Amino acid sequence: MSDAPAPVPPPVAVPPGLLARLRGVASGFVLRAAAIALLFFVAEAAGFRGYVAVIASTESPAALRERSVEVVLAATYIVLYLAFVLLGPTLLIADVIRAVLRWLLIPKPGATVTAPNRATPPPG
Amino acid sequence: MAVPADAPPRRAREVAISVLSLALAAAIWLPAVHWFFQPDAADELGPGLSERSAGLAARFQDIWADPAERAREVERMRSMNAEWDLMGRTFLVASLANIALRDPSLRGPALETVDRIIDDTLARERESGPLFFLLGYANDSRWVMDPPRSQFLDGEMALMLGLRRLVEERGDYRVLLQERVATIVDRMERGPVLCAESYPNECWAFCNSIALAAIAIADSLDGTDHAAFLARWVRTARERLTDPQTGLLVSSYTLDGRTLDGPEGTSIWMAAHFLQLVDPSFAEEQFRRAKDGLARSILGFGYSREWPPASPGRRDIDSGAVIPLLEASTGASGLALVGARAFGDDDLYCSLLASLKFGGFPIGRDGRLSYGASNGVGDAVILYASVLGPAWDEVRRRAAP
């Protein structure tokens, strides 16, 4: 047994993933808004909007059960639409507000806060 | 690993800042969303046919020009509610009549579709009987008046015939309208509160107000005079068919006037509009009361409750989806479009249109428009709200001394 301290394992270099790479260029809020927008546009381009009529149409509940796949697609579209319209812009605005608040409220790394030295008389 | 002493406070501050940012962002964005769904007021409220109305009308005309498509649409409607089949026809005819009066260049195709709808409806009535457009319970109990007839069908049929003749006279429809109006008046006169049954021992303000409007239209066309009867009806309604809490017409009642359902958004907006031809001041009063009791707005989006807070009711198939807490009814909100437009309440109309644009899921293709969150009858009501006006003006013009 040796008194020498246990060797510290060298840091394992983890290749940065896609999310980590993206976070280098955009915040989590912006990434989430972008993901919502992307999914919504995909759903829109795929024609999911047309399935909303299945839910609201005059079909009987039994017929709706028979068309459960279309009902799920319609529900997915509605959730994505609401997220795109309500949540996406909220996230983008929140990102700007957060940047401002962080700038105002969080001390910068390395910055030191020094109390005024009361012992030193003011100049003059 | 060494953890900086200030890490927990810093992390907590980051989380607090994120939550605060989201809250502030929501407070900024959510009240602003409605601006992105505002209708083009100049287009919607102008004298011509708006792009939206033209798209809705074109889709309906396509459906009625193609027998297979029409059969599919009718079947879809009837599988849920046979009433909607008739109401969809009525509001489409009313819309096309207004379009024809609004823009004479569209008269030909509009009347072609109107005649097709009227002839098909008359044929179905002839072949399947007067209860064909009613829900199944029409056969479950005994009608008080004999023979059984529904004011729902008589009123809407008379309205369709009358509106068609307002645009252009047709001799065979003249006879049919006069016969229908004579039957309506006879049965209403026999009712203790001057109303006729839509279902066994069940009268509806909606159906009776449509019948009254049809009588007024027939008077303007044929020079008959039911003014005394119409005035008596309004007096009776004020005394026996209004809800004491709200002053609004109740929705349904027995033949002798006992209330079954109190005021409902799915009845009163439309009833007020049809009563404009019967007693404009009573109609205006009903609209104002309905607006106070039912019209609401959240974050700039207008909607209608199904029941006023002072007089809660029970949900039925006409209410459509009712959003809890807000009590927003899709059916009542659609019909509120008609009320708002008919009484010139542009602010309410535009706020309802914003909701329609936001939550109606418009689906446009090749100049044809429908609403994903609606159905055939809903789309017909939406179209009617956007084009109404000229037909009532024409009735007033003809009735003027």
Short mmCIF file of C-alpha atoms in Angstrom, two decimals:
data_model
loop_
_atom_site.label_atom_id
_atom_site.label_comp_id
_atom_site.label_asym_id
_atom_site.label_seq_id
_atom_site.Cartn_x
_atom_site.Cartn_y
_atom_site.Cartn_z
CA MET A 1 0.00 0.00 0.00
CA SER A 2 1.35 3.38 -0.94
CA ASP A 3 0.70 6.77 0.57
CA ALA A 4 0.61 8.28 -2.85
CA PRO A 5 -2.81 9.63 -3.86
CA ALA A 6 -4.87 7.47 -6.17
CA PRO A 7 -4.30 8.47 -9.77
CA VAL A 8 -7.05 10.62 -11.19
CA PRO A 9 -8.34 9.02 -14.40
CA PRO A 10 -7.88 11.24 -17.39
CA PRO A 11 -11.10 12.84 -18.60
CA VAL A 12 -12.78 10.73 -21.21
CA ALA A 13 -13.26 12.67 -24.38
CA VAL A 14 -16.91 12.25 -25.28
CA PRO A 15 -17.62 13.18 -28.83
CA PRO A 16 -20.21 15.89 -28.66
CA GLY A 17 -23.65 14.72 -29.84
CA LEU A 18 -25.96 16.54 -32.15
CA LEU A 19 -27.84 18.22 -29.32
CA ALA A 20 -24.63 19.37 -27.72
CA ARG A 21 -23.40 20.71 -31.05
CA LEU A 22 -26.67 22.51 -31.60
CA ARG A 23 -26.57 23.94 -28.12
CA GLY A 24 -23.34 25.55 -29.14
CA VAL A 25 -25.24 27.71 -31.58
CA ALA A 26 -28.68 28.00 -29.97
CA SER A 27 -30.21 27.76 -26.53
CA GLY A 28 -32.55 25.01 -25.37
CA PHE A 29 -35.56 27.27 -25.82
CA VAL A 30 -34.68 28.06 -29.41
CA LEU A 31 -33.94 24.42 -30.17
CA ARG A 32 -37.29 23.35 -28.77
CA ALA A 33 -39.11 26.02 -30.77
CA ALA A 34 -37.28 24.91 -33.89
CA ALA A 35 -38.16 21.26 -33.23
CA ILE A 36 -41.83 22.15 -32.79
CA ALA A 37 -41.82 24.19 -35.99
CA LEU A 38 -40.12 21.41 -37.91
CA LEU A 39 -42.58 18.77 -36.71
CA PHE A 40 -45.53 21.03 -37.43
CA PHE A 41 -44.38 21.79 -40.97
CA VAL A 42 -43.82 18.11 -41.61
CA ALA A 43 -47.35 17.34 -40.38
CA GLU A 44 -48.75 20.19 -42.46
CA ALA A 45 -46.89 19.05 -45.57
CA ALA A 46 -48.07 15.48 -44.99
CA GLY A 47 -51.67 16.69 -45.06
CA PHE A 48 -52.52 15.85 -41.45
CA ARG A 49 -54.79 18.90 -41.32
CA GLY A 50 -57.29 17.12 -43.50
CA TYR A 51 -57.76 14.47 -40.82
CA VAL A 52 -59.14 17.05 -38.35
CA ALA A 53 -62.40 16.77 -40.25
CA VAL A 54 -62.59 13.13 -39.21
CA ILE A 55 -62.90 14.11 -35.56
CA ALA A 56 -65.35 16.93 -36.19
CA SER A 57 -67.31 15.34 -38.98
CA THR A 58 -70.66 13.74 -38.65
CA GLU A 59 -69.30 10.24 -38.32
CA SER A 60 -70.79 8.15 -35.54
CA PRO A 61 -68.58 7.14 -32.57
CA ALA A 62 -68.46 3.61 -33.95
CA ALA A 63 -67.18 4.91 -37.29
CA LEU A 64 -64.63 7.03 -35.44
CA ARG A 65 -63.32 3.91 -33.71
CA GLU A 66 -62.95 2.25 -37.09
CA ARG A 67 -60.86 5.19 -38.23
CA SER A 68 -58.68 5.31 -35.14
CA VAL A 69 -55.45 5.83 -37.13
CA GLU A 70 -56.86 8.96 -38.75
CA VAL A 71 -58.14 10.16 -35.38
CA VAL A 72 -54.64 9.77 -33.91
CA LEU A 73 -53.13 11.68 -36.85
CA ALA A 74 -55.71 14.44 -36.39
CA ALA A 75 -55.02 14.64 -32.66
CA THR A 76 -51.27 14.75 -33.37
CA TYR A 77 -51.80 17.58 -35.83
CA ILE A 78 -53.93 19.56 -33.38
CA VAL A 79 -51.30 19.22 -30.62
CA LEU A 80 -48.51 20.27 -33.01
CA TYR A 81 -50.58 23.17 -34.33
CA LEU A 82 -51.27 24.49 -30.84
CA ALA A 83 -47.63 24.00 -29.88
CA PHE A 84 -46.50 25.84 -33.02
CA VAL A 85 -48.86 28.75 -32.53
CA LEU A 86 -48.76 29.12 -28.77
CA LEU A 87 -45.61 27.51 -27.45
CA GLY A 88 -43.10 28.13 -30.25
CA PRO A 89 -43.23 31.95 -30.17
CA THR A 90 -43.38 31.87 -26.37
CA LEU A 91 -40.11 29.93 -26.30
CA LEU A 92 -38.44 32.35 -28.71
CA ILE A 93 -39.54 35.39 -26.70
CA ALA A 94 -38.50 33.62 -23.48
CA ASP A 95 -35.04 33.08 -24.93
CA VAL A 96 -34.56 36.80 -25.46
CA ILE A 97 -35.91 37.63 -22.00
CA ARG A 98 -33.70 35.02 -20.41
CA ALA A 99 -30.61 36.40 -22.09
CA VAL A 100 -31.42 39.84 -20.76
CA LEU A 101 -32.16 38.57 -17.25
CA ARG A 102 -28.96 36.52 -17.18
CA TRP A 103 -26.95 39.50 -18.26
CA LEU A 104 -28.53 41.56 -15.53
CA LEU A 105 -28.65 39.06 -12.68
CA ILE A 106 -25.90 36.48 -13.03
CA PRO A 107 -22.29 37.50 -12.38
CA LYS A 108 -19.92 36.78 -15.21
CA PRO A 109 -17.46 33.90 -14.61
CA GLY A 110 -14.21 35.22 -13.16
CA ALA A 111 -15.74 38.48 -12.12
CA THR A 112 -15.01 39.36 -8.51
CA VAL A 113 -17.20 41.35 -6.29
CA THR A 114 -15.23 43.53 -3.95
CA ALA A 115 -16.68 45.37 -1.07
CA PRO A 116 -15.58 48.97 -0.77
CA ASN A 117 -12.65 49.30 1.61
CA ARG A 118 -14.02 51.44 4.38
CA ALA A 119 -10.54 51.85 5.83
CA THR A 120 -9.37 53.70 2.81
CA PRO A 121 -10.46 57.28 2.90
CA PRO A 122 -12.02 58.58 -0.22
CA PRO A 123 -9.67 60.48 -2.45
CA GLY A 124 -9.54 64.11 -1.79
CA MET B 1 -14.78 16.43 -8.59
CA ALA B 2 -14.65 19.75 -6.88
CA VAL B 3 -17.92 21.62 -6.87
CA PRO B 4 -17.74 25.37 -6.72
CA ALA B 5 -19.28 26.68 -3.57
CA ASP B 6 -21.61 28.97 -5.48
CA ALA B 7 -22.94 26.20 -7.81
CA PRO B 8 -26.30 25.47 -6.10
CA PRO B 9 -27.34 29.13 -5.85
CA ARG B 10 -26.20 29.74 -9.40
CA ARG B 11 -28.15 26.72 -10.70
CA ALA B 12 -31.24 27.73 -8.74
CA ARG B 13 -30.95 31.23 -10.15
CA GLU B 14 -30.69 29.85 -13.69
CA VAL B 15 -33.85 27.79 -13.20
CA ALA B 16 -35.67 30.73 -11.66
CA ILE B 17 -34.62 32.95 -14.56
CA SER B 18 -35.81 30.36 -17.10
CA VAL B 19 -39.21 29.99 -15.42
CA LEU B 20 -39.59 33.75 -15.09
CA SER B 21 -38.62 34.20 -18.75
CA LEU B 22 -41.24 31.69 -19.86
CA ALA B 23 -43.90 33.32 -17.72
CA LEU B 24 -43.08 36.79 -19.06
CA ALA B 25 -42.95 35.50 -22.62
CA ALA B 26 -46.35 33.84 -22.24
CA ALA B 27 -47.74 37.07 -20.78
CA ILE B 28 -46.46 38.91 -23.85
CA TRP B 29 -47.32 36.39 -26.55
CA LEU B 30 -50.67 34.89 -25.58
CA PRO B 31 -52.61 38.19 -25.52
CA ALA B 32 -51.01 39.06 -28.88
CA VAL B 33 -51.84 35.80 -30.71
CA HIS B 34 -55.27 36.99 -31.81
CA TRP B 35 -53.72 39.75 -33.91
CA PHE B 36 -52.36 37.08 -36.22
CA PHE B 37 -55.85 35.66 -36.73
CA GLN B 38 -57.79 38.85 -37.31
CA PRO B 39 -59.95 38.72 -40.43
CA ASP B 40 -59.52 41.20 -43.24
CA ALA B 41 -62.38 43.43 -42.11
CA ALA B 42 -62.63 45.30 -45.40
CA ASP B 43 -63.07 42.03 -47.29
CA GLU B 44 -65.35 40.39 -44.72
CA LEU B 45 -67.64 43.35 -44.08
CA GLY B 46 -67.68 44.84 -47.56
CA PRO B 47 -70.64 44.76 -49.93
CA GLY B 48 -69.17 42.10 -52.22
CA LEU B 49 -68.54 38.42 -51.74
CA SER B 50 -65.45 37.82 -49.62
CA GLU B 51 -62.80 35.38 -50.78
CA ARG B 52 -63.71 33.09 -47.86
CA SER B 53 -67.42 33.13 -48.73
CA ALA B 54 -66.68 32.45 -52.38
CA GLY B 55 -64.56 29.45 -51.40
CA LEU B 56 -67.25 28.02 -49.11
CA ALA B 57 -69.99 28.57 -51.70
CA ALA B 58 -67.93 27.01 -54.48
CA ARG B 59 -67.38 23.85 -52.45
CA PHE B 60 -71.11 23.49 -51.72
CA GLN B 61 -71.99 24.06 -55.35
CA ASP B 62 -69.53 21.32 -56.32
CA ILE B 63 -71.18 18.94 -53.87
CA TRP B 64 -74.68 19.67 -55.19
CA ALA B 65 -73.55 19.37 -58.80
CA ASP B 66 -72.22 15.85 -58.28
CA PRO B 67 -74.88 13.29 -57.29
CA ALA B 68 -72.36 10.85 -55.85
CA GLU B 69 -70.62 13.50 -53.76
CA ARG B 70 -74.00 14.85 -52.64
CA ALA B 71 -75.15 11.37 -51.56
CA ARG B 72 -71.95 10.91 -49.55
CA GLU B 73 -72.35 14.29 -47.87
CA VAL B 74 -76.02 13.67 -47.04
CA GLU B 75 -75.21 10.24 -45.66
CA ARG B 76 -72.39 11.62 -43.54
CA MET B 77 -74.72 14.21 -42.10
CA ARG B 78 -77.63 11.88 -41.49
CA SER B 79 -75.43 9.26 -39.81
CA MET B 80 -75.01 11.71 -36.94
CA ASN B 81 -78.11 13.87 -37.02
CA ALA B 82 -80.89 13.83 -39.60
CA GLU B 83 -81.83 17.39 -38.60
CA TRP B 84 -78.46 18.64 -39.82
CA ASP B 85 -79.26 17.35 -43.28
CA LEU B 86 -82.24 19.72 -43.50
CA MET B 87 -80.55 22.60 -41.70
CA GLY B 88 -77.53 22.35 -43.97
CA ARG B 89 -79.84 22.63 -46.98
CA THR B 90 -81.76 25.56 -45.50
CA PHE B 91 -78.70 27.59 -44.66
CA LEU B 92 -77.13 26.85 -47.99
CA VAL B 93 -80.28 28.00 -49.82
CA ALA B 94 -80.40 31.10 -47.61
CA SER B 95 -76.74 31.78 -48.37
CA LEU B 96 -77.12 31.35 -52.11
CA ALA B 97 -80.19 33.57 -52.19
CA ASN B 98 -78.23 36.29 -50.45
CA ILE B 99 -75.29 35.76 -52.78
CA ALA B 100 -77.58 36.03 -55.80
CA LEU B 101 -79.06 39.27 -54.46
CA ARG B 102 -75.62 40.57 -53.49
CA ASP B 103 -74.02 39.89 -56.87
CA PRO B 104 -76.41 39.49 -59.82
CA SER B 105 -73.65 37.96 -61.94
CA LEU B 106 -73.78 34.91 -59.65
CA ARG B 107 -77.57 34.57 -59.84
CA GLY B 108 -77.69 31.83 -62.50
CA PRO B 109 -75.46 29.23 -60.84
CA ALA B 110 -76.81 30.12 -57.40
CA LEU B 111 -80.43 29.57 -58.42
CA GLU B 112 -79.53 26.35 -60.20
CA THR B 113 -78.19 24.94 -56.92
CA VAL B 114 -81.07 26.41 -54.90
CA ASP B 115 -83.65 24.72 -57.13
CA ARG B 116 -81.79 21.45 -56.99
CA ILE B 117 -81.79 21.55 -53.18
CA ILE B 118 -85.45 22.53 -52.91
CA ASP B 119 -86.60 19.88 -55.38
CA ASP B 120 -84.53 17.19 -53.68
CA THR B 121 -85.87 18.17 -50.24
CA LEU B 122 -89.47 18.15 -51.44
CA ALA B 123 -88.90 14.76 -53.07
CA ARG B 124 -87.51 13.30 -49.87
CA GLU B 125 -90.44 14.66 -47.89
CA ARG B 126 -92.87 13.17 -50.43
CA GLU B 127 -91.14 9.79 -50.47
CA SER B 128 -90.27 9.38 -46.79
CA GLY B 129 -92.86 11.47 -44.97
CA PRO B 130 -92.74 14.65 -42.89
CA LEU B 131 -90.60 13.07 -40.17
CA PHE B 132 -87.74 12.15 -42.48
CA PHE B 133 -85.52 14.99 -41.29
CA LEU B 134 -86.19 14.44 -37.59
CA LEU B 135 -84.32 12.51 -34.93
CA GLY B 136 -85.61 9.04 -34.08
CA TYR B 137 -87.56 10.09 -31.00
CA ALA B 138 -90.10 11.83 -33.26
CA ASN B 139 -91.72 8.41 -33.56
CA ASP B 140 -91.50 7.49 -29.87
CA SER B 141 -94.40 9.48 -28.47
CA ARG B 142 -97.74 10.90 -29.49
CA TRP B 143 -97.99 14.23 -31.24
CA VAL B 144 -100.55 16.52 -29.66
CA MET B 145 -101.70 18.01 -32.96
CA ASP B 146 -103.20 15.81 -35.58
CA PRO B 147 -101.99 15.01 -38.17
CA PRO B 148 -98.36 14.91 -37.01
CA ARG B 149 -96.26 17.54 -38.78
CA SER B 150 -93.08 19.19 -37.74
CA GLN B 151 -92.68 22.94 -37.59
CA PHE B 152 -89.00 22.24 -38.16
CA LEU B 153 -89.62 20.98 -41.68
CA ASP B 154 -92.55 23.26 -42.50
CA GLY B 155 -90.73 26.40 -41.38
CA GLU B 156 -87.45 25.63 -43.12
CA MET B 157 -89.18 24.47 -46.29
CA ALA B 158 -91.24 27.65 -46.39
CA LEU B 159 -88.14 29.74 -45.76
CA MET B 160 -86.31 28.08 -48.66
CA LEU B 161 -89.25 28.60 -51.03
CA GLY B 162 -89.67 32.21 -49.95
CA LEU B 163 -86.00 33.10 -50.28
CA ARG B 164 -85.86 31.55 -53.72
CA ARG B 165 -88.83 33.60 -54.83
CA LEU B 166 -87.25 36.77 -53.42
CA VAL B 167 -84.45 36.32 -55.94
CA GLU B 168 -86.66 35.34 -58.86
CA GLU B 169 -90.31 34.31 -59.06
CA ARG B 170 -91.24 30.73 -59.85
CA GLY B 171 -94.92 29.91 -60.26
CA ASP B 172 -94.85 26.38 -58.86
CA TYR B 173 -92.94 27.50 -55.77
CA ARG B 174 -95.48 30.30 -55.28
CA VAL B 175 -98.26 27.77 -54.82
CA LEU B 176 -96.11 25.56 -52.61
CA LEU B 177 -95.16 28.49 -50.38
CA GLN B 178 -98.73 29.70 -50.01
CA GLU B 179 -99.91 26.20 -49.06
CA ARG B 180 -97.07 25.74 -46.60
CA VAL B 181 -97.63 29.12 -44.95
CA ALA B 182 -101.37 28.43 -44.64
CA THR B 183 -100.59 25.16 -42.86
CA ILE B 184 -98.04 26.84 -40.57
CA VAL B 185 -100.39 29.64 -39.56
CA ASP B 186 -103.29 27.25 -39.01
CA ARG B 187 -101.24 25.03 -36.70
CA MET B 188 -99.66 27.94 -34.82
CA GLU B 189 -103.09 29.50 -34.26
CA ARG B 190 -104.24 26.21 -32.75
CA GLY B 191 -101.36 26.16 -30.25
CA PRO B 192 -102.02 27.77 -26.84
CA VAL B 193 -98.84 29.87 -27.15
CA LEU B 194 -99.13 30.34 -30.92
CA CYS B 195 -96.44 27.78 -31.65
CA ALA B 196 -96.46 24.44 -33.43
CA GLU B 197 -94.67 21.23 -32.48
CA SER B 198 -91.32 20.32 -33.97
CA TYR B 199 -91.35 17.02 -32.07
CA PRO B 200 -94.15 15.37 -30.09
CA ASN B 201 -95.35 17.97 -27.59
CA GLU B 202 -92.06 19.83 -28.07
CA CYS B 203 -91.90 23.28 -29.63
CA TRP B 204 -88.67 25.12 -30.39
CA ALA B 205 -88.10 28.88 -30.51
CA PHE B 206 -85.62 28.24 -33.33
CA CYS B 207 -88.19 26.51 -35.56
CA ASN B 208 -91.05 28.85 -34.75
CA SER B 209 -88.99 31.96 -35.39
CA ILE B 210 -87.95 30.55 -38.77
CA ALA B 211 -91.62 29.87 -39.53
CA LEU B 212 -92.50 33.45 -38.56
CA ALA B 213 -89.79 34.82 -40.83
CA ALA B 214 -91.14 32.66 -43.66
CA ILE B 215 -94.61 34.10 -43.07
CA ALA B 216 -93.21 37.62 -43.22
CA ILE B 217 -91.37 36.80 -46.45
CA ALA B 218 -94.54 35.33 -47.96
CA ASP B 219 -96.44 38.48 -46.98
CA SER B 220 -93.88 40.62 -48.78
CA LEU B 221 -94.08 38.42 -51.87
CA ASP B 222 -97.80 37.79 -52.16
CA GLY B 223 -99.31 40.84 -50.52
CA THR B 224 -100.91 38.81 -47.72
CA ASP B 225 -101.05 40.36 -44.28
CA HIS B 226 -100.26 38.45 -41.11
CA ALA B 227 -99.10 41.52 -39.18
CA ALA B 228 -101.74 41.07 -36.47
CA PHE B 229 -100.80 37.42 -35.99
CA LEU B 230 -97.10 38.27 -35.83
CA ALA B 231 -97.74 41.00 -33.26
CA ARG B 232 -99.83 38.59 -31.19
CA TRP B 233 -97.02 36.05 -31.33
CA VAL B 234 -94.49 38.56 -30.00
CA ARG B 235 -96.83 39.55 -27.16
CA THR B 236 -97.34 35.90 -26.24
CA ALA B 237 -93.62 35.21 -26.43
CA ARG B 238 -92.84 38.13 -24.13
CA GLU B 239 -95.38 36.90 -21.60
CA ARG B 240 -94.99 33.14 -21.75
CA LEU B 241 -91.87 32.10 -23.60
CA THR B 242 -89.13 34.17 -21.98
CA ASP B 243 -86.82 33.11 -19.19
CA PRO B 244 -87.48 35.21 -16.06
CA GLN B 245 -83.77 35.34 -15.14
CA THR B 246 -82.41 36.61 -18.43
CA GLY B 247 -85.38 37.86 -20.43
CA LEU B 248 -84.25 35.59 -23.29
CA LEU B 249 -86.57 33.36 -25.25
CA VAL B 250 -86.44 29.83 -23.91
CA SER B 251 -85.31 27.21 -26.41
CA SER B 252 -87.93 24.50 -26.14
CA TYR B 253 -91.31 24.14 -24.50
CA THR B 254 -94.42 22.04 -24.58
CA LEU B 255 -97.29 22.95 -26.84
CA ASP B 256 -98.97 24.75 -23.92
CA GLY B 257 -95.82 26.74 -23.11
CA ARG B 258 -94.17 24.82 -20.25
CA THR B 259 -90.40 25.31 -20.52
CA LEU B 260 -88.34 22.25 -21.41
CA ASP B 261 -84.98 23.90 -22.12
CA GLY B 262 -84.11 27.43 -21.02
CA PRO B 263 -82.25 29.91 -23.22
CA GLU B 264 -79.48 28.36 -25.35
CA GLY B 265 -76.89 29.90 -27.61
CA THR B 266 -77.73 27.37 -30.31
CA SER B 267 -81.26 28.78 -30.45
CA ILE B 268 -81.26 32.39 -29.47
CA TRP B 269 -78.73 33.88 -31.89
CA MET B 270 -80.64 32.49 -34.83
CA ALA B 271 -84.07 33.19 -33.36
CA ALA B 272 -83.13 36.84 -32.87
CA HIS B 273 -82.02 37.06 -36.49
CA PHE B 274 -85.26 35.59 -37.87
CA LEU B 275 -87.35 37.78 -35.58
CA GLN B 276 -85.83 40.82 -37.30
CA LEU B 277 -88.52 40.36 -39.95
CA VAL B 278 -91.24 40.02 -37.33
CA ASP B 279 -90.53 42.70 -34.75
CA PRO B 280 -87.18 44.48 -35.14
CA SER B 281 -87.17 46.00 -31.67
CA PHE B 282 -87.98 42.68 -29.97
CA ALA B 283 -85.27 41.03 -32.07
CA GLU B 284 -82.73 43.72 -31.16
CA GLU B 285 -83.61 43.35 -27.49
CA GLN B 286 -83.11 39.58 -27.68
CA PHE B 287 -79.75 40.06 -29.41
CA ARG B 288 -78.56 42.53 -26.76
CA ARG B 289 -79.62 40.18 -23.98
CA ALA B 290 -77.96 37.24 -25.73
CA LYS B 291 -74.77 39.21 -26.11
CA ASP B 292 -74.77 40.11 -22.41
CA GLY B 293 -75.49 36.56 -21.30
CA LEU B 294 -73.59 34.48 -23.80
CA ALA B 295 -70.91 36.36 -25.74
CA ARG B 296 -67.48 36.18 -24.17
CA SER B 297 -63.89 36.80 -25.19
CA ILE B 298 -60.61 35.34 -24.04
CA LEU B 299 -57.28 36.78 -25.17
CA GLY B 300 -59.09 38.55 -28.00
CA PHE B 301 -60.85 35.42 -29.29
CA GLY B 302 -64.65 35.64 -29.19
CA TYR B 303 -66.95 32.76 -28.39
CA SER B 304 -70.45 32.04 -27.21
CA ARG B 305 -71.53 30.10 -24.20
CA GLU B 306 -74.37 27.68 -24.72
CA TRP B 307 -76.17 28.76 -21.56
CA PRO B 308 -76.16 32.08 -19.69
CA PRO B 309 -74.62 31.81 -16.21
CA ALA B 310 -77.95 32.78 -14.68
CA SER B 311 -79.77 29.92 -16.38
CA PRO B 312 -77.59 26.82 -16.79
CA GLY B 313 -78.85 24.00 -18.97
CA ARG B 314 -78.00 20.56 -20.18
CA ARG B 315 -75.82 19.69 -23.15
CA ASP B 316 -77.41 18.26 -26.28
CA ILE B 317 -76.13 17.29 -29.70
CA ASP B 318 -76.60 20.80 -31.10
CA SER B 319 -74.26 22.33 -28.52
CA GLY B 320 -71.27 20.64 -30.14
CA ALA B 321 -68.14 20.40 -28.05
CA VAL B 322 -68.37 22.55 -24.93
CA ILE B 323 -65.01 23.61 -23.50
CA PRO B 324 -65.09 23.20 -19.71
CA LEU B 325 -64.60 26.24 -17.47
CA LEU B 326 -65.08 28.67 -20.37
CA GLU B 327 -68.38 26.94 -21.28
CA ALA B 328 -67.54 27.81 -24.89
CA SER B 329 -69.83 25.97 -27.26
CA THR B 330 -68.72 25.37 -30.83
CA GLY B 331 -72.33 25.19 -32.02
CA ALA B 332 -73.39 28.37 -30.23
CA SER B 333 -70.26 30.20 -31.37
CA GLY B 334 -70.98 29.35 -35.00
CA LEU B 335 -74.52 30.62 -34.69
CA ALA B 336 -73.31 33.72 -32.85
CA LEU B 337 -71.62 34.67 -36.13
CA VAL B 338 -75.10 35.00 -37.61
CA GLY B 339 -76.35 37.10 -34.70
CA ALA B 340 -73.33 39.39 -34.72
CA ARG B 341 -73.48 39.93 -38.47
CA ALA B 342 -77.24 40.37 -38.58
CA PHE B 343 -77.20 43.06 -35.91
CA GLY B 344 -74.13 44.83 -37.24
CA ASP B 345 -71.94 44.07 -34.25
CA ASP B 346 -68.67 44.16 -36.19
CA ASP B 347 -66.42 43.83 -33.15
CA LEU B 348 -68.16 40.66 -31.99
CA TYR B 349 -68.25 39.31 -35.54
CA CYS B 350 -64.54 39.87 -36.11
CA SER B 351 -63.58 38.39 -32.74
CA LEU B 352 -65.65 35.30 -33.57
CA LEU B 353 -64.04 35.11 -37.00
CA ALA B 354 -60.62 35.27 -35.33
CA SER B 355 -61.61 32.24 -33.26
CA LEU B 356 -62.82 30.51 -36.39
CA LYS B 357 -59.54 31.19 -38.13
CA PHE B 358 -57.59 29.97 -35.09
CA GLY B 359 -59.59 26.90 -34.14
CA GLY B 360 -61.66 26.13 -37.22
CA PHE B 361 -58.81 24.58 -39.22
CA PRO B 362 -59.73 26.02 -42.61
CA ILE B 363 -58.86 23.66 -45.45
CA GLY B 364 -58.56 25.39 -48.81
CA ARG B 365 -57.91 23.64 -52.10
CA ASP B 366 -58.40 24.87 -55.65
CA GLY B 367 -60.45 27.85 -54.49
CA ARG B 368 -62.71 25.58 -52.39
CA LEU B 369 -62.91 26.05 -48.65
CA SER B 370 -64.20 24.00 -45.76
CA TYR B 371 -63.49 23.98 -42.04
CA GLY B 372 -61.90 20.89 -40.58
CA ALA B 373 -63.40 21.54 -37.17
CA SER B 374 -66.87 21.97 -38.66
CA ASN B 375 -69.19 19.88 -40.80
CA GLY B 376 -71.69 20.47 -43.59
CA VAL B 377 -74.24 22.30 -41.50
CA GLY B 378 -71.57 24.28 -39.66
CA ASP B 379 -69.98 25.40 -42.90
CA ALA B 380 -73.40 26.40 -44.26
CA VAL B 381 -74.08 28.52 -41.16
CA ILE B 382 -70.63 30.13 -41.43
CA LEU B 383 -71.30 30.92 -45.08
CA TYR B 384 -74.74 32.31 -44.27
CA ALA B 385 -73.30 34.61 -41.61
CA SER B 386 -70.84 36.03 -44.12
CA VAL B 387 -73.38 36.81 -46.85
CA LEU B 388 -76.64 37.58 -45.03
CA GLY B 389 -78.28 40.97 -45.36
CA PRO B 390 -79.58 41.45 -48.90
CA ALA B 391 -82.53 39.05 -48.50
CA TRP B 392 -83.83 40.81 -45.40
CA ASP B 393 -83.33 44.15 -47.15
CA GLU B 394 -85.35 42.85 -50.08
CA VAL B 395 -88.20 41.77 -47.78
CA ARG B 396 -88.23 45.18 -46.15
CA ARG B 397 -88.16 46.89 -49.54
CA ARG B 398 -91.11 44.86 -50.82
CA ALA B 399 -93.06 45.25 -47.58
CA ALA B 400 -92.60 49.02 -47.48
CA PRO B 401 -95.79 50.89 -48.33
#
